[in-house]
Amino acid sequence: MFDQVKKVQKELDKAIVTTTTELETFRIKFISKKSLITGLFKLFKTVPSDQKKAFGEALNELKKEANRKFQFLAAHLEASTAFSSESPDVLLPSIPFQIGGLHPINIVKNRMIEIFERQGFNVSEGPEMEDDWHNFTALNFPENHPAREMQDTYFLEKYPDKLLRTHTSTVQIRLMEHGKPPFRSIMPGRVYRNEAISARAHCFFHQVEGLYIDRNVGFKDLKNSIYHFSREFFGKETEIRFRPSYFPFTEPSAEVDISCFICKKKGCKICKNSGWVEIGGSGMVDPNVLKNCGIDSKEFSGFAFGMGIERIAMLKYEIDDIRLFSENDVRFLRQFNGL
Ligand code: PHE
């Protein structure tokens, strides 16, 4: 008798359950009315009376243990199936790691640098907080020039003789007064102007300045440089055009236009039906500027140009609002990832 109890006990100890079907098999085998344990209870009447007590106790203990194990297995199975249905499939590829992208201003700036570097230009930088000499006086601005007035220039309250540079031409001066010609440099950077903010204008934006000073540098070299840049940046069919203009620091001066690469000169919204779009200002460095920097204008000459990075980016990517560049809206910025 007791051997049979021990045998069932052993089977109970060994029983493992990993699915609900196996749990049901366990229930039938050890708990149900047809279970092995119920079968053992039926043997009770055949047990000699002096052993009935011990046999009854052993059976009751076995029954309790079977019930305990059943409860435990059922709870365990429920917990593990709940976990496995909620936990991720470990074989799925992981969520891609989101890396940031370059800001469109930097994309355009880097591309411009790359193109001009191949023409032999190096990169120079200067401070954003400047003085009157570098921003105006050395650049041959007459004393009463309207660009010096308060509405264009941010002067600093704390340092009355300092201002936020209104253009990157300041770096031309810094370069020339600290070095010796030849110079062949491009100067990217941020500039500030006290302008009403709109879709077309902002109180800060970015420019790339270019300066080439050497013996016998002429207007043809300026044209060549701009022509090469425009074709590289906007496409091989791009034409350029120089319109006479005025800057205090260049003589002669010219605005630079490129043929509209959107409509191929047929006329569209971007070029306002003119077939041409402006990309910057340029000219031959005024001898007064060279003199202000201690350079002999009889021996050396050169050209300078300045282009707005936002303007070029807006043309290239057909962006119609300059404010988008400084609003940090990822829906805008994300579109330039991978460019
Ligand atoms: N500094 C001028 C501007 O900001 C652009 C320019 C640069 C013009 C160099 C001529 C030569 O408008």
Coordinates of C-alpha atoms and ligand atoms in Angstrom, one line a residue:
M1 CA 0.0 0.0 0.0
F2 CA 2.6 2.5 1.2
D3 CA 4.7 1.6 -1.8
Q4 CA 1.9 2.8 -4.1
V5 CA 1.7 6.1 -2.1
K6 CA 5.4 6.5 -2.5
K7 CA 5.2 5.9 -6.3
V8 CA 2.5 8.5 -6.7
Q9 CA 4.5 10.9 -4.5
K10 CA 7.5 10.4 -6.8
E11 CA 5.5 11.1 -9.9
L12 CA 4.1 14.2 -8.3
D13 CA 7.6 15.4 -7.4
K14 CA 8.8 14.9 -11.0
A15 CA 5.8 16.5 -12.7
I16 CA 6.7 19.6 -14.8
V17 CA 4.2 21.9 -16.5
T18 CA 5.1 24.4 -19.2
T19 CA 1.8 24.7 -21.1
T20 CA -1.9 24.9 -20.2
T21 CA -2.5 21.5 -21.8
E22 CA 0.2 20.0 -19.5
L23 CA -1.4 21.7 -16.5
E24 CA -4.7 20.1 -17.4
T25 CA -3.0 16.7 -17.7
F26 CA -1.5 17.3 -14.2
R27 CA -5.0 18.2 -12.9
I28 CA -6.5 15.0 -14.3
K29 CA -3.6 12.9 -13.0
F30 CA -3.4 14.2 -9.5
I31 CA -6.5 16.3 -8.6
S32 CA -9.6 15.0 -10.4
K33 CA -12.0 12.4 -9.3
K34 CA -10.2 10.0 -11.6
S35 CA -6.8 10.9 -10.4
L36 CA -4.2 8.5 -9.0
I37 CA -4.7 9.9 -5.6
T38 CA -8.5 9.3 -5.7
G39 CA -7.6 5.8 -6.8
L40 CA -5.4 5.4 -3.7
F41 CA -8.3 6.5 -1.5
K42 CA -10.3 3.6 -2.9
L43 CA -7.7 1.2 -1.6
F44 CA -8.5 2.4 2.0
K45 CA -10.9 -0.4 2.7
T46 CA -8.3 -3.0 2.0
V47 CA -5.8 -1.6 4.4
P48 CA -5.4 -3.5 7.7
S49 CA -7.1 -1.6 10.4
D50 CA -3.9 -1.0 12.4
Q51 CA -2.4 0.7 9.4
K52 CA -5.5 2.7 8.4
K53 CA -4.6 5.8 10.4
A54 CA -1.0 6.1 9.0
F55 CA -2.3 5.3 5.5
G56 CA -5.0 8.0 5.8
E57 CA -2.5 10.6 7.0
A58 CA -0.1 9.8 4.2
L59 CA -2.9 10.0 1.6
N60 CA -4.2 13.3 3.0
E61 CA -0.7 14.7 3.0
L62 CA -0.2 13.6 -0.6
K63 CA -3.6 15.2 -1.6
K64 CA -2.7 18.5 0.1
E65 CA 0.7 18.5 -1.6
A66 CA -0.9 17.8 -5.0
N67 CA -3.3 20.7 -4.5
R68 CA -0.5 23.0 -3.4
K69 CA 1.7 22.1 -6.4
F70 CA -1.3 22.5 -8.8
Q71 CA -2.0 26.1 -7.4
F72 CA 1.7 26.9 -7.7
L73 CA 2.0 25.6 -11.3
A74 CA -1.2 27.4 -12.4
A75 CA 0.0 30.7 -11.0
H76 CA 3.5 30.3 -12.4
L77 CA 2.2 29.4 -15.9
E78 CA -0.1 32.4 -15.9
A79 CA 2.7 34.8 -14.9
S80 CA 5.0 33.4 -17.5
T81 CA 2.5 33.5 -20.4
A82 CA 1.6 37.1 -19.5
F83 CA 5.2 38.0 -19.6
S84 CA 6.0 36.3 -22.9
S85 CA 3.0 38.0 -24.6
E86 CA 4.1 41.4 -23.4
S87 CA 7.8 41.2 -23.8
P88 CA 9.4 42.1 -27.1
D89 CA 10.4 39.4 -29.6
V90 CA 14.2 39.3 -29.0
L91 CA 14.8 38.4 -32.6
L92 CA 13.3 41.6 -33.9
P93 CA 15.8 44.2 -35.1
S94 CA 16.3 46.9 -32.5
I95 CA 14.7 50.4 -32.9
P96 CA 17.2 52.4 -35.0
F97 CA 19.2 54.8 -33.0
Q98 CA 18.3 58.4 -34.0
I99 CA 21.3 60.4 -34.7
G100 CA 21.1 64.1 -35.3
G101 CA 21.8 65.7 -38.7
L102 CA 23.6 68.8 -39.8
H103 CA 21.7 72.0 -39.8
P104 CA 21.0 73.2 -43.4
I105 CA 23.0 76.3 -42.8
N106 CA 26.0 74.1 -42.0
I107 CA 25.4 71.8 -44.9
V108 CA 25.5 74.8 -47.3
K109 CA 28.4 76.4 -45.5
N110 CA 30.5 73.2 -45.6
R111 CA 29.7 72.8 -49.3
M112 CA 30.7 76.4 -50.1
I113 CA 34.0 75.8 -48.1
E114 CA 34.7 72.7 -50.0
I115 CA 34.2 74.4 -53.4
F116 CA 36.3 77.4 -52.5
E117 CA 39.0 75.3 -50.9
R118 CA 39.5 73.5 -54.2
Q119 CA 40.1 77.0 -55.7
G120 CA 42.9 77.5 -53.2
F121 CA 41.1 79.4 -50.6
N122 CA 41.6 78.7 -46.9
V123 CA 39.1 79.4 -44.1
S124 CA 39.4 82.3 -41.6
E125 CA 37.2 83.4 -38.8
G126 CA 36.8 86.5 -36.7
P127 CA 34.8 87.6 -33.6
E128 CA 31.1 88.4 -33.7
M129 CA 31.6 91.3 -31.2
E130 CA 33.5 93.9 -33.1
D131 CA 34.6 97.6 -33.0
D132 CA 33.8 100.5 -35.3
W133 CA 37.3 100.2 -36.9
H134 CA 36.8 96.6 -38.3
N135 CA 33.2 96.9 -39.1
F136 CA 33.2 100.4 -40.7
T137 CA 36.2 102.7 -40.6
A138 CA 38.8 100.4 -42.0
L139 CA 36.3 99.4 -44.6
N140 CA 36.2 102.9 -45.9
F141 CA 32.7 103.8 -44.6
P142 CA 32.4 107.5 -44.6
E143 CA 31.8 109.1 -41.2
N144 CA 28.1 109.8 -41.9
H145 CA 27.2 106.6 -43.8
P146 CA 23.6 105.5 -43.0
A147 CA 24.8 101.9 -42.3
R148 CA 26.4 103.2 -39.1
E149 CA 23.1 104.4 -37.8
M150 CA 21.4 102.8 -34.8
Q151 CA 18.6 101.2 -36.8
D152 CA 21.0 98.9 -38.7
T153 CA 23.7 98.1 -36.1
Y154 CA 23.4 96.6 -32.6
F155 CA 25.7 98.4 -30.3
L156 CA 26.4 96.9 -26.9
E157 CA 25.0 98.7 -23.9
K158 CA 27.7 97.4 -21.6
Y159 CA 30.6 98.3 -24.0
P160 CA 29.7 101.4 -25.9
D161 CA 32.6 101.1 -28.3
K162 CA 31.6 97.6 -29.3
L163 CA 29.0 96.3 -31.7
L164 CA 27.7 93.1 -33.3
R165 CA 29.3 92.8 -36.7
T166 CA 26.9 93.6 -39.5
H167 CA 28.9 91.7 -42.1
T168 CA 31.8 89.3 -42.4
S169 CA 33.9 91.9 -44.2
T170 CA 35.4 92.6 -40.7
V171 CA 37.4 89.4 -41.1
Q172 CA 39.0 90.8 -44.3
I173 CA 40.5 93.6 -42.2
R174 CA 41.6 91.3 -39.4
L175 CA 43.3 89.0 -41.9
M176 CA 45.1 91.8 -43.8
E177 CA 46.2 93.8 -40.8
H178 CA 47.8 90.8 -39.1
G179 CA 49.4 89.2 -42.1
K180 CA 51.3 89.7 -45.3
P181 CA 49.8 89.3 -48.9
P182 CA 49.0 87.1 -50.7
F183 CA 45.7 86.3 -49.1
R184 CA 43.2 83.8 -50.4
S185 CA 40.6 83.2 -47.8
I186 CA 36.9 82.6 -47.2
M187 CA 35.3 83.7 -44.0
P188 CA 32.1 82.1 -42.9
G189 CA 30.2 83.5 -39.9
R190 CA 27.1 84.9 -38.3
V191 CA 26.2 88.6 -38.7
Y192 CA 23.6 90.8 -37.0
R193 CA 21.4 93.6 -38.3
N194 CA 18.6 95.5 -36.5
E195 CA 15.9 94.5 -39.0
A196 CA 12.2 93.8 -38.6
I197 CA 11.9 90.0 -38.7
S198 CA 9.9 88.7 -41.6
A199 CA 9.9 85.8 -44.1
R200 CA 12.7 87.6 -46.0
A201 CA 14.8 89.2 -43.3
H202 CA 16.1 88.3 -39.9
C203 CA 18.1 90.2 -37.2
F204 CA 20.9 87.6 -37.5
F205 CA 22.0 85.5 -40.5
H206 CA 25.2 84.0 -42.0
Q207 CA 27.6 85.1 -44.6
V208 CA 30.6 83.7 -46.4
E209 CA 33.1 86.4 -47.3
G210 CA 35.8 85.8 -49.9
L211 CA 39.1 87.7 -50.2
Y212 CA 41.9 87.3 -52.8
I213 CA 44.8 89.7 -52.6
D214 CA 47.9 89.2 -54.7
R215 CA 49.9 90.9 -57.5
N216 CA 47.8 91.3 -60.7
V217 CA 44.5 90.1 -59.4
G218 CA 41.8 91.5 -61.6
F219 CA 38.1 91.5 -62.1
K220 CA 38.4 88.5 -64.4
D221 CA 39.6 86.5 -61.4
L222 CA 36.6 87.5 -59.4
K223 CA 34.3 86.5 -62.3
N224 CA 36.2 83.1 -62.6
S225 CA 35.9 82.3 -58.9
I226 CA 32.2 83.1 -58.7
Y227 CA 31.5 81.4 -62.0
H228 CA 33.2 78.2 -60.9
F229 CA 31.4 78.3 -57.5
S230 CA 28.0 78.8 -59.1
R231 CA 28.4 76.0 -61.5
E232 CA 29.6 73.6 -58.8
F233 CA 26.9 74.6 -56.4
F234 CA 23.8 75.2 -58.6
G235 CA 24.6 73.1 -61.6
K236 CA 26.7 73.1 -64.8
E237 CA 24.3 75.2 -66.9
T238 CA 24.4 78.1 -64.4
E239 CA 25.2 81.5 -65.9
I240 CA 26.4 84.5 -63.9
R241 CA 25.8 88.2 -64.3
F242 CA 27.4 91.2 -62.5
R243 CA 25.3 94.3 -61.9
P244 CA 27.0 97.6 -61.0
S245 CA 26.5 98.5 -57.4
Y246 CA 28.1 100.4 -54.5
F247 CA 30.0 99.3 -51.4
P248 CA 32.4 101.6 -49.6
F249 CA 35.1 99.0 -49.5
T250 CA 35.1 97.9 -53.1
E251 CA 35.7 99.8 -56.4
P252 CA 34.2 98.9 -58.8
S253 CA 31.4 97.1 -57.0
A254 CA 28.9 94.6 -58.3
E255 CA 25.9 92.6 -57.2
V256 CA 26.2 89.0 -58.3
D257 CA 23.3 87.2 -60.0
I258 CA 23.0 83.7 -61.2
S259 CA 20.6 82.5 -63.9
C260 CA 17.5 81.0 -62.2
F261 CA 18.3 77.2 -62.0
I262 CA 14.6 76.5 -61.1
C263 CA 13.0 77.8 -64.3
K264 CA 16.2 77.9 -66.5
K265 CA 15.6 81.6 -67.1
K266 CA 12.0 81.1 -68.3
G267 CA 10.6 83.1 -65.3
C268 CA 9.2 81.7 -62.1
K269 CA 8.1 82.6 -58.5
I270 CA 11.7 82.2 -57.1
C271 CA 13.3 84.6 -59.6
K272 CA 10.2 86.9 -59.7
N273 CA 9.9 86.2 -63.4
S274 CA 13.2 87.9 -64.1
G275 CA 15.2 84.7 -64.9
W276 CA 18.0 85.8 -62.5
V277 CA 18.5 85.6 -58.7
E278 CA 20.9 87.6 -56.6
I279 CA 23.4 85.6 -54.5
G280 CA 25.7 88.4 -53.1
G281 CA 27.9 91.5 -53.4
S282 CA 31.4 91.8 -54.7
G283 CA 34.0 94.0 -56.1
M284 CA 37.7 95.0 -56.3
V285 CA 39.1 95.8 -52.9
D286 CA 39.3 99.6 -52.6
P287 CA 42.9 100.9 -52.4
N288 CA 41.9 102.8 -49.2
V289 CA 41.1 99.5 -47.5
L290 CA 44.5 98.1 -48.5
K291 CA 46.1 101.3 -47.2
N292 CA 44.2 101.0 -43.9
C293 CA 45.7 97.6 -43.4
G294 CA 49.2 98.6 -44.3
I295 CA 49.2 97.0 -47.8
D296 CA 50.8 98.8 -50.7
S297 CA 47.9 99.2 -53.2
K298 CA 50.4 99.9 -56.1
E299 CA 51.9 96.4 -55.6
F300 CA 48.8 94.4 -54.6
S301 CA 45.2 94.3 -55.7
G302 CA 42.4 91.9 -55.1
F303 CA 38.8 91.1 -55.0
A304 CA 36.2 90.4 -52.3
F305 CA 32.8 89.0 -52.2
G306 CA 30.1 88.3 -49.6
M307 CA 27.2 85.9 -49.9
G308 CA 24.3 85.2 -47.6
I309 CA 24.2 81.5 -46.6
E310 CA 20.5 81.6 -45.8
R311 CA 19.8 83.2 -49.2
I312 CA 21.8 80.5 -51.0
A313 CA 20.1 77.7 -48.9
M314 CA 16.7 79.2 -49.6
L315 CA 17.4 79.2 -53.3
K316 CA 18.9 75.7 -53.3
Y317 CA 16.2 74.0 -51.2
E318 CA 13.3 76.3 -52.2
I319 CA 12.6 77.5 -48.7
D320 CA 10.3 80.5 -48.6
D321 CA 10.8 81.7 -45.0
I322 CA 14.1 82.6 -43.4
R323 CA 12.7 82.2 -39.9
L324 CA 12.6 78.4 -40.3
F325 CA 16.4 78.3 -40.0
S326 CA 16.3 79.6 -36.4
E327 CA 13.1 78.1 -35.0
N328 CA 14.6 74.6 -34.3
D329 CA 11.5 72.8 -35.6
V330 CA 12.7 69.2 -36.1
R331 CA 10.0 68.7 -38.7
F332 CA 11.9 71.2 -40.8
L333 CA 15.4 70.2 -39.8
R334 CA 14.8 66.5 -40.3
Q335 CA 14.3 67.0 -44.0
F336 CA 18.0 67.8 -44.4
N337 CA 19.3 64.6 -42.7
G338 CA 21.4 62.7 -45.1
L339 CA 22.0 65.5 -47.5
Ligands
PHE1 N1 29.7 93.1 -46.9 C1 28.7 93.2 -47.9 C2 27.4 93.1 -47.3 O1 27.2 92.5 -46.2 C3 28.9 92.2 -49.0 C4 30.2 92.4 -49.7 C5 31.3 91.7 -49.4 C6 30.3 93.2 -50.9 C7 32.5 91.8 -50.1 C8 31.5 93.4 -51.6 C9 32.6 92.7 -51.1 O2 26.4 93.5 -47.9

